[in-house]
mmCIF file with all atom_site columns, C-alpha atoms in Angstrom:
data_model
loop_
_atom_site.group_PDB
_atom_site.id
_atom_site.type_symbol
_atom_site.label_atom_id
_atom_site.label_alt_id
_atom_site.label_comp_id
_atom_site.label_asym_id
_atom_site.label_entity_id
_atom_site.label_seq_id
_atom_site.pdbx_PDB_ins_code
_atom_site.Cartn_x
_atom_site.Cartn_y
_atom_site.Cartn_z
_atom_site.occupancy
_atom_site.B_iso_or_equiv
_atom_site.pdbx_formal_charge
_atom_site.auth_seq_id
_atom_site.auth_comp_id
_atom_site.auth_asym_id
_atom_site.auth_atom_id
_atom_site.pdbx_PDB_model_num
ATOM 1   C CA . UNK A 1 1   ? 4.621  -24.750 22.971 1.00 42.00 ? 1   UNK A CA 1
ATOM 2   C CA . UNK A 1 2   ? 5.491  -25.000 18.900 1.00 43.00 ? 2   UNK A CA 1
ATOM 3   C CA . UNK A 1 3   ? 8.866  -25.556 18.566 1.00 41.00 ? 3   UNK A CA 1
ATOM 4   C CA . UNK A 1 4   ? 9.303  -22.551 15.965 1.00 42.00 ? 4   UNK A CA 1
ATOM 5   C CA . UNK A 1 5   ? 8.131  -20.294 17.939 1.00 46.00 ? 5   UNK A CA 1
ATOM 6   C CA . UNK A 1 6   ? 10.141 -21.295 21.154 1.00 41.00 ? 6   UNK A CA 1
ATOM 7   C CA . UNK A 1 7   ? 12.884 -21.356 18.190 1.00 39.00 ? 7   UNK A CA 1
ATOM 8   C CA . UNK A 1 8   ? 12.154 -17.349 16.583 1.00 44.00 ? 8   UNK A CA 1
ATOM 9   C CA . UNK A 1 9   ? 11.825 -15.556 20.643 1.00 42.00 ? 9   UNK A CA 1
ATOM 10  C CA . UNK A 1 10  ? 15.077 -17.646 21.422 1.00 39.00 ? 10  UNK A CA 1
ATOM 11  C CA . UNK A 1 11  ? 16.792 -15.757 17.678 1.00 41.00 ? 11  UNK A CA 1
ATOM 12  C CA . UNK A 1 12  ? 15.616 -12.545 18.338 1.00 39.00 ? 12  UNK A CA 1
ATOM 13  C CA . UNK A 1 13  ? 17.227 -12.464 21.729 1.00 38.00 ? 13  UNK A CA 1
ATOM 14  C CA . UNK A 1 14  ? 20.315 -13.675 20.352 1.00 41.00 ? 14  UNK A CA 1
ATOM 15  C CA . UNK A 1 15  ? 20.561 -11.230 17.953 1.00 43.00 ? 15  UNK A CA 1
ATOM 16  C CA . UNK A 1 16  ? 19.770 -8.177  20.365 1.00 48.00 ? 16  UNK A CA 1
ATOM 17  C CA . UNK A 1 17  ? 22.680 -7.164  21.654 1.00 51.00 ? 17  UNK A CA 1
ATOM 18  C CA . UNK A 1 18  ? 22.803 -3.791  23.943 1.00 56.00 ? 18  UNK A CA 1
ATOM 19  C CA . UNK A 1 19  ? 25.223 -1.364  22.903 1.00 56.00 ? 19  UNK A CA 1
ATOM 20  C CA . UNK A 1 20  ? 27.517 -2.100  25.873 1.00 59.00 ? 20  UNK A CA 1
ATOM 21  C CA . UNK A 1 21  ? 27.910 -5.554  24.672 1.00 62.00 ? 21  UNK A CA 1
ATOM 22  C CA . UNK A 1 22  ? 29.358 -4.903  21.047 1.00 65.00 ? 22  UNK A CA 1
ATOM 23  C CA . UNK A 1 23  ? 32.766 -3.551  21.004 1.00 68.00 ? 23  UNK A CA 1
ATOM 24  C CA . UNK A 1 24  ? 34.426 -0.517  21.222 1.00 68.00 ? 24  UNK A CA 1
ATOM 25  C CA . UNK A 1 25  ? 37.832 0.557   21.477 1.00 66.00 ? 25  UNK A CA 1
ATOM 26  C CA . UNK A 1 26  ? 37.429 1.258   25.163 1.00 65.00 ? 26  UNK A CA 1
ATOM 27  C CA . UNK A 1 27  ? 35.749 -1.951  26.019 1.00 68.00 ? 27  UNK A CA 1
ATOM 28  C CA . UNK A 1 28  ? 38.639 -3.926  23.709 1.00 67.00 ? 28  UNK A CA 1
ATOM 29  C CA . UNK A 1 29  ? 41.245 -2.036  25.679 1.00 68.00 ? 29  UNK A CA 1
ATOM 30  C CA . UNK A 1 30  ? 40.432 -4.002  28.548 1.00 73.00 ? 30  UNK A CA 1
ATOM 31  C CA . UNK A 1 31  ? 41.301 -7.220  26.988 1.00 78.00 ? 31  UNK A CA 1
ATOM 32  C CA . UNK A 1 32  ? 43.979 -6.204  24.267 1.00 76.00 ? 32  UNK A CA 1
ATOM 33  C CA . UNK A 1 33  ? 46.258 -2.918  25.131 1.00 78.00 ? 33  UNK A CA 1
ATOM 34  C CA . UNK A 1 34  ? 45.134 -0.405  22.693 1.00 74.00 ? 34  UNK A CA 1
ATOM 35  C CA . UNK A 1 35  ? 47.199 3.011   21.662 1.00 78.00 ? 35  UNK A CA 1
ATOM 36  C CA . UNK A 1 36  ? 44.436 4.888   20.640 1.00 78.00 ? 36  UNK A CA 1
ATOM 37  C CA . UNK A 1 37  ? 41.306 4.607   21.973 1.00 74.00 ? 37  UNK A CA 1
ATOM 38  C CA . UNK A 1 38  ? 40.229 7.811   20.497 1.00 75.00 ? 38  UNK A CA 1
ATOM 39  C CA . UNK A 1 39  ? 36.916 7.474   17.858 1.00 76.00 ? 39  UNK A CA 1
ATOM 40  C CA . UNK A 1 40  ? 38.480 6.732   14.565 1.00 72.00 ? 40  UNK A CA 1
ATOM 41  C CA . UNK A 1 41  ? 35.127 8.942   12.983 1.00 73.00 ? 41  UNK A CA 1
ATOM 42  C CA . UNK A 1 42  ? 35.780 12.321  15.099 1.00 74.00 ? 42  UNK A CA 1
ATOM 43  C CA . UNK A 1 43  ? 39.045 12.003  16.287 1.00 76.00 ? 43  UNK A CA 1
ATOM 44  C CA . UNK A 1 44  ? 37.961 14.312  19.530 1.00 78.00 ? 44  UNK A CA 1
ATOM 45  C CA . UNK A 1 45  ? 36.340 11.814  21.857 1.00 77.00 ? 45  UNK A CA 1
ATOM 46  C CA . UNK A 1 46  ? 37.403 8.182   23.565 1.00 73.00 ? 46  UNK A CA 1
ATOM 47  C CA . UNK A 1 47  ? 35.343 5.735   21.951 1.00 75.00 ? 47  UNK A CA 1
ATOM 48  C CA . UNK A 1 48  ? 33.016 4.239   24.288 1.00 75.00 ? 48  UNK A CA 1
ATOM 49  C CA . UNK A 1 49  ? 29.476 2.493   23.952 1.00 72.00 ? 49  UNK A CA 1
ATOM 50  C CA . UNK A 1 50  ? 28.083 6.247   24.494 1.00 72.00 ? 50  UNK A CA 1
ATOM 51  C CA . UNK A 1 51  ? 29.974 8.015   22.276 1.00 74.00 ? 51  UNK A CA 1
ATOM 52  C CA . UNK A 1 52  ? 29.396 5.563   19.208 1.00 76.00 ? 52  UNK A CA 1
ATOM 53  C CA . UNK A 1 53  ? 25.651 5.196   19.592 1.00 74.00 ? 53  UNK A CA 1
ATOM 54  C CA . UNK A 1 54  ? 24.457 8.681   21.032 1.00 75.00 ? 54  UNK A CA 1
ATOM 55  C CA . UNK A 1 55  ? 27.240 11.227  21.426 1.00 75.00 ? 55  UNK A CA 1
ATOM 56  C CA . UNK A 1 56  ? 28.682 10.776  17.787 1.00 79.00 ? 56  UNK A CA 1
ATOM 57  C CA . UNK A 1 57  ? 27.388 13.328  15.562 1.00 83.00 ? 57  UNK A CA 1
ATOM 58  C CA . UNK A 1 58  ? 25.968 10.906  12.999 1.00 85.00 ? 58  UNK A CA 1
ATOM 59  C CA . UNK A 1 59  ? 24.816 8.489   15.717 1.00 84.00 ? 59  UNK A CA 1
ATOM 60  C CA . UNK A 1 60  ? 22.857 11.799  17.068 1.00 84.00 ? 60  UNK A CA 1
ATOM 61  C CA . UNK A 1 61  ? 21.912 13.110  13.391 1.00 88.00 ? 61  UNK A CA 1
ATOM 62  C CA . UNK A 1 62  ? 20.099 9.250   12.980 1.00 88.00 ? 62  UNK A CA 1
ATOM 63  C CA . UNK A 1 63  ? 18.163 9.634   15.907 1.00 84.00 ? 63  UNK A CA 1
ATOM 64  C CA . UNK A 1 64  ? 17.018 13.103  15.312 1.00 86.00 ? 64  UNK A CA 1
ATOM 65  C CA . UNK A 1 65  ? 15.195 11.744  11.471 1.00 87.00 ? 65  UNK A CA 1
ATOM 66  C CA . UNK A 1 66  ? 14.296 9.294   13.488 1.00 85.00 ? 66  UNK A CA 1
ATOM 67  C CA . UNK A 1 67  ? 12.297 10.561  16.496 1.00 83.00 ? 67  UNK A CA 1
ATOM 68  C CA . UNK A 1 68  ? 8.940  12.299  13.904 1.00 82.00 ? 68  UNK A CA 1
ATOM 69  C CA . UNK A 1 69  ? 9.111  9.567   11.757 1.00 83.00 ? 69  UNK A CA 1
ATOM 70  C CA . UNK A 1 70  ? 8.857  7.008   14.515 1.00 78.00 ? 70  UNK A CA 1
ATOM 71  C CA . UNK A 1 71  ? 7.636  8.008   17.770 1.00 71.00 ? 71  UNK A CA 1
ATOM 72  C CA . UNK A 1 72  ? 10.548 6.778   19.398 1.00 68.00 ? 72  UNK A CA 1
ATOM 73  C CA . UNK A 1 73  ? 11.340 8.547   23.013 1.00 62.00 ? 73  UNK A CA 1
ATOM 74  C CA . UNK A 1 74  ? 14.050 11.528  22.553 1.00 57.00 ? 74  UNK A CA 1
ATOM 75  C CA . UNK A 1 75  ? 17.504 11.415  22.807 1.00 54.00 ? 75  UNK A CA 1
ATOM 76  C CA . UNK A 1 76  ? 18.954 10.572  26.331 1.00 59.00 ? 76  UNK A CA 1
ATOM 77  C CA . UNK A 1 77  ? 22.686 10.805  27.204 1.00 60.00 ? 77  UNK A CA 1
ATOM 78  C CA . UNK A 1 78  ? 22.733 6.973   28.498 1.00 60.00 ? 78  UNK A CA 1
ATOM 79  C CA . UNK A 1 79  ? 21.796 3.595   26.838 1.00 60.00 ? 79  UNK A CA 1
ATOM 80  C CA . UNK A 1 80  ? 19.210 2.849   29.920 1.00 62.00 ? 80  UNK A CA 1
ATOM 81  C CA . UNK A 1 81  ? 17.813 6.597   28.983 1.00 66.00 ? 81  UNK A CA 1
ATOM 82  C CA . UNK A 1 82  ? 16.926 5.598   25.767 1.00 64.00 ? 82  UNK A CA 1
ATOM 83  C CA . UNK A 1 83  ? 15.705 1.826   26.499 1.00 64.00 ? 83  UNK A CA 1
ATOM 84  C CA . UNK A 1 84  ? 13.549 2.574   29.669 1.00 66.00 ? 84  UNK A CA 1
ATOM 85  C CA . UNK A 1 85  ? 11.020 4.231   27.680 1.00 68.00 ? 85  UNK A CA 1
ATOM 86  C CA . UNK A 1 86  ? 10.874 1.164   24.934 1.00 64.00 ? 86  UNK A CA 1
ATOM 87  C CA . UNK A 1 87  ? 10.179 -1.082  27.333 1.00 65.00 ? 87  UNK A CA 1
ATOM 88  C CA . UNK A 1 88  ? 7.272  1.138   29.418 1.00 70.00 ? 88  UNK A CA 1
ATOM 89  C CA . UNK A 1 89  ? 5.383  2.351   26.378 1.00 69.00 ? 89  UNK A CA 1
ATOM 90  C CA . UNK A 1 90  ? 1.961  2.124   26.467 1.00 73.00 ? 90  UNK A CA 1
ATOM 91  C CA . UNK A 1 91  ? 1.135  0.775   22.824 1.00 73.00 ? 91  UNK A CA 1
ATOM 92  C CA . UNK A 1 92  ? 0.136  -2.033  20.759 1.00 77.00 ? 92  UNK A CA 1
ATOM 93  C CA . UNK A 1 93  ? 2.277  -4.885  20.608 1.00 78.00 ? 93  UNK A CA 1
ATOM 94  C CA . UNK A 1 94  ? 3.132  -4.575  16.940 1.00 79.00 ? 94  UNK A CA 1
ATOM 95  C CA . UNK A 1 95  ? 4.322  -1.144  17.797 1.00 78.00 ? 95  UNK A CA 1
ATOM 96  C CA . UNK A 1 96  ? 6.383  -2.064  20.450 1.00 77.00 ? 96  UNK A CA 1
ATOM 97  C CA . UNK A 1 97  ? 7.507  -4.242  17.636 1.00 80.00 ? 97  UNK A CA 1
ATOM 98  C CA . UNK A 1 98  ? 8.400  -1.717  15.269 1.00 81.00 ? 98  UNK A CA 1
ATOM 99  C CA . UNK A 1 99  ? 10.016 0.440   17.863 1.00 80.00 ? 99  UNK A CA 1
ATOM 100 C CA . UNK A 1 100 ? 12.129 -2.108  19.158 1.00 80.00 ? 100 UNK A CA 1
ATOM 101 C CA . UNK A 1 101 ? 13.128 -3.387  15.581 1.00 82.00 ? 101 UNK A CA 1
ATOM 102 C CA . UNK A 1 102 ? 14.347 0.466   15.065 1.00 83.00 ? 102 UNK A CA 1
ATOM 103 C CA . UNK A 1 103 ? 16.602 0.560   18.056 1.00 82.00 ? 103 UNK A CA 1
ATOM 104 C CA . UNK A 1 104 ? 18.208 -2.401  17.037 1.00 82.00 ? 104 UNK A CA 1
ATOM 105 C CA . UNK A 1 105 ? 18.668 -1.315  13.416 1.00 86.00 ? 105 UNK A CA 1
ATOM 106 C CA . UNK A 1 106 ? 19.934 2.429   14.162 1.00 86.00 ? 106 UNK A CA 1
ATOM 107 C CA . UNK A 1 107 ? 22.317 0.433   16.193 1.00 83.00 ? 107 UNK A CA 1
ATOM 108 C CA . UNK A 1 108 ? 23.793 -2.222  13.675 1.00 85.00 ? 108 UNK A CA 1
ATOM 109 C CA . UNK A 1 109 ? 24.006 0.716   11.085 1.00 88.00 ? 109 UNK A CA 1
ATOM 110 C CA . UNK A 1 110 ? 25.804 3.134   13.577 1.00 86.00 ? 110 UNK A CA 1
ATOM 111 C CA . UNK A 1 111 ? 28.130 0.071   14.085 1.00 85.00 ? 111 UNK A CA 1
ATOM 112 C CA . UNK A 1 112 ? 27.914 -0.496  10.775 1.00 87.00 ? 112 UNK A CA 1
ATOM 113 C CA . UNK A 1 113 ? 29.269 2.957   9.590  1.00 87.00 ? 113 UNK A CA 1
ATOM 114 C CA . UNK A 1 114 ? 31.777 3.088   11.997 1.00 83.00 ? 114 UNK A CA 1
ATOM 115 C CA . UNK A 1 115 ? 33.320 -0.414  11.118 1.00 84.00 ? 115 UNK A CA 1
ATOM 116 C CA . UNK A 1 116 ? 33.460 1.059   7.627  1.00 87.00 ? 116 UNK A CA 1
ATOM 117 C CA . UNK A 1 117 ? 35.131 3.949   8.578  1.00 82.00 ? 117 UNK A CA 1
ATOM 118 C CA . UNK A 1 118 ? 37.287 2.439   10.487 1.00 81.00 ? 118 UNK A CA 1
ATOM 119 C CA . UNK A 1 119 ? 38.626 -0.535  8.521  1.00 83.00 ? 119 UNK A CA 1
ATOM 120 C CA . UNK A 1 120 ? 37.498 -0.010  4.691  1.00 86.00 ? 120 UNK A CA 1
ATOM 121 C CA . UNK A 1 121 ? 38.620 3.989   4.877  1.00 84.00 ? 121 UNK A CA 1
ATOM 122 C CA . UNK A 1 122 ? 34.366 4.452   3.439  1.00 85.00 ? 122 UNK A CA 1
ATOM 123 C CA . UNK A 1 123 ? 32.288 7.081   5.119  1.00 83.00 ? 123 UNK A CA 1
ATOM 124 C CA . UNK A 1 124 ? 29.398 6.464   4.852  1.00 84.00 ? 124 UNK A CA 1
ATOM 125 C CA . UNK A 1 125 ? 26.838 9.768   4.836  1.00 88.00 ? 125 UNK A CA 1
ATOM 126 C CA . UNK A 1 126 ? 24.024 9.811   7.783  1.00 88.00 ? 126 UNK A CA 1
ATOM 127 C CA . UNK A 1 127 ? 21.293 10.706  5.611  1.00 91.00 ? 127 UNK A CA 1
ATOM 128 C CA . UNK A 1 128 ? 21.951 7.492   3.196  1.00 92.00 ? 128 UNK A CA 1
ATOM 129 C CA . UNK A 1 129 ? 22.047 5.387   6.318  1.00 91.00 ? 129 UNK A CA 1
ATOM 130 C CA . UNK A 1 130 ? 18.269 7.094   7.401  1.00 91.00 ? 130 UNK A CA 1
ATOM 131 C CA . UNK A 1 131 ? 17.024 6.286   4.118  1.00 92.00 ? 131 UNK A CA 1
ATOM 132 C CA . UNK A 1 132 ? 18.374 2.707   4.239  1.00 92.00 ? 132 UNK A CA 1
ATOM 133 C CA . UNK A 1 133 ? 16.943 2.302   7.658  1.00 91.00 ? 133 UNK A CA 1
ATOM 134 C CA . UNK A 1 134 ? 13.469 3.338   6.662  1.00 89.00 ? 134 UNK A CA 1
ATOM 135 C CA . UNK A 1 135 ? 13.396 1.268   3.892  1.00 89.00 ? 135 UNK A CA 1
ATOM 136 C CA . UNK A 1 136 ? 14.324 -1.821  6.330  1.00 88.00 ? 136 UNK A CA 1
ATOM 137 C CA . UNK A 1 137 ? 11.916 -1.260  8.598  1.00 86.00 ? 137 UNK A CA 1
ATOM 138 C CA . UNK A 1 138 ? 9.211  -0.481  6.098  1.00 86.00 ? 138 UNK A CA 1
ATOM 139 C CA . UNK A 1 139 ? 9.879  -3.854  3.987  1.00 84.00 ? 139 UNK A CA 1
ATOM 140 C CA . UNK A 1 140 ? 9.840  -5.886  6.998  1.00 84.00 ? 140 UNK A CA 1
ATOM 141 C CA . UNK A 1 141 ? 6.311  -4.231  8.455  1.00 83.00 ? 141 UNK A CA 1
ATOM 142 C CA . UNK A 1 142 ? 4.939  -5.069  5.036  1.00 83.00 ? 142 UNK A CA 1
ATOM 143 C CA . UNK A 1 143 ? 5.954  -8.710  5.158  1.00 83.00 ? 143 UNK A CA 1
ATOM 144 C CA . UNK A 1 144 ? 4.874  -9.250  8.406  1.00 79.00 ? 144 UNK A CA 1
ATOM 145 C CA . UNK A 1 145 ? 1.630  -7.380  7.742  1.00 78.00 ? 145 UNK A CA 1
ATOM 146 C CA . UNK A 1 146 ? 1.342  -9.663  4.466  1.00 80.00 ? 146 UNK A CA 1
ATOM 147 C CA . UNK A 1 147 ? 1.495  -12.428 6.616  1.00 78.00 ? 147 UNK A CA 1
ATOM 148 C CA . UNK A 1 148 ? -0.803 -11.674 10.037 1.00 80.00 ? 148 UNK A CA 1
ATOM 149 C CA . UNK A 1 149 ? -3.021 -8.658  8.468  1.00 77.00 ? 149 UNK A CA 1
ATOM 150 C CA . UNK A 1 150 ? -2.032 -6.910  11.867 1.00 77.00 ? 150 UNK A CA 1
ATOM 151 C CA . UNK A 1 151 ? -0.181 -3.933  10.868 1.00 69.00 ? 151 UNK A CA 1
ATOM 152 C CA . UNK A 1 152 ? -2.005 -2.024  8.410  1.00 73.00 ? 152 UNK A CA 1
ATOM 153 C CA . UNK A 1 153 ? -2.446 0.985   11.056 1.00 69.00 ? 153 UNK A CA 1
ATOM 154 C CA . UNK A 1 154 ? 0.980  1.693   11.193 1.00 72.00 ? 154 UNK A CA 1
ATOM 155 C CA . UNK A 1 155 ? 1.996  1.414   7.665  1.00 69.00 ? 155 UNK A CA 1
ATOM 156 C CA . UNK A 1 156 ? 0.278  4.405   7.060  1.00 69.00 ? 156 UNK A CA 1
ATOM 157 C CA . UNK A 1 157 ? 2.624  6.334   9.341  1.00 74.00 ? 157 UNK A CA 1
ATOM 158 C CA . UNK A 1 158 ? 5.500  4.519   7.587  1.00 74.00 ? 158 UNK A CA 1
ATOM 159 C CA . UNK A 1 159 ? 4.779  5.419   4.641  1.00 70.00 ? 159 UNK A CA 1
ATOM 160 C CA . UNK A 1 160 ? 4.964  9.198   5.478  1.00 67.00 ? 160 UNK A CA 1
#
């Protein structure tokens, strides 16, 4: 086996975290007693790993853009809900690809967003983050296209 490739599969794994592995304030309350644990976005809800990344109105309004541009599954009310159906799709690999590089990008951005929120005081509006996430997944299809010449069926639906 190449040692870069061995090397790339190991990074992307790495850098795939589920949601229930990045912190919340409910998952850092059971290492470090916290006051609040309450969302510091909506104020209404304890944050947890479902709240931030599918019951959070902006997590929710991200998904929703999301789902015609992308045929990604709808929304589920659990993190298995939504990942089951990534990982049982019936499709090309380089849209399994794409799909899977959207999850984890909706994800760092709802993290992202709420990070900003909560320690620069910056909200940050849902339909900027959609356009930013497009553009990210667009600019990387290209490149890898540019290099392997095996994505130019799905660009077109990208580019809509």
């Amino acid at each position: 086996m190449d040692t870069w490739k061995a090397y790339k599969r190991q990074g992307l794994v790495r850098l795939s975290p589920t949601p229930r592995q990045l912190p919340t304030k409910q998952r850092l309350a059971k290492f470090y007693p916290q006051e609040d644990l309450h969302c510091p976005l909506c104020q209404r809800e304890t944050e947890d790993d479902h709240h931030l990344f599918y019951g959070w109105q902006y997590a929710s309004a991200i998904w929703i853009e999301i789902q015609p541009w992308w045929a990604v599954s709808p929304a589920f009310d659990s993190i298995e809900g939504r990942l089951w159906p990534l990982l049982k799709m019936k499709r090309d690999k380089q849209s399994k690809q794409i799909t899977f590089a959207i999850f984890l990008v909706v994800i760092h951005h709802t993290r992202l967003a709420r990070n900003n929120a909560q320690l620069k005081h910056q909200i940050i509006q849902a339909k900027d983050t959609i356009k930013i996430i497009k553009e990210q997944i667009l600019h990387r299809v290209v490149f890898l296209h540019t290099h392997t010449k095996k994505y130019s069926l799905h660009l077109h639906k990208l580019l809509q």
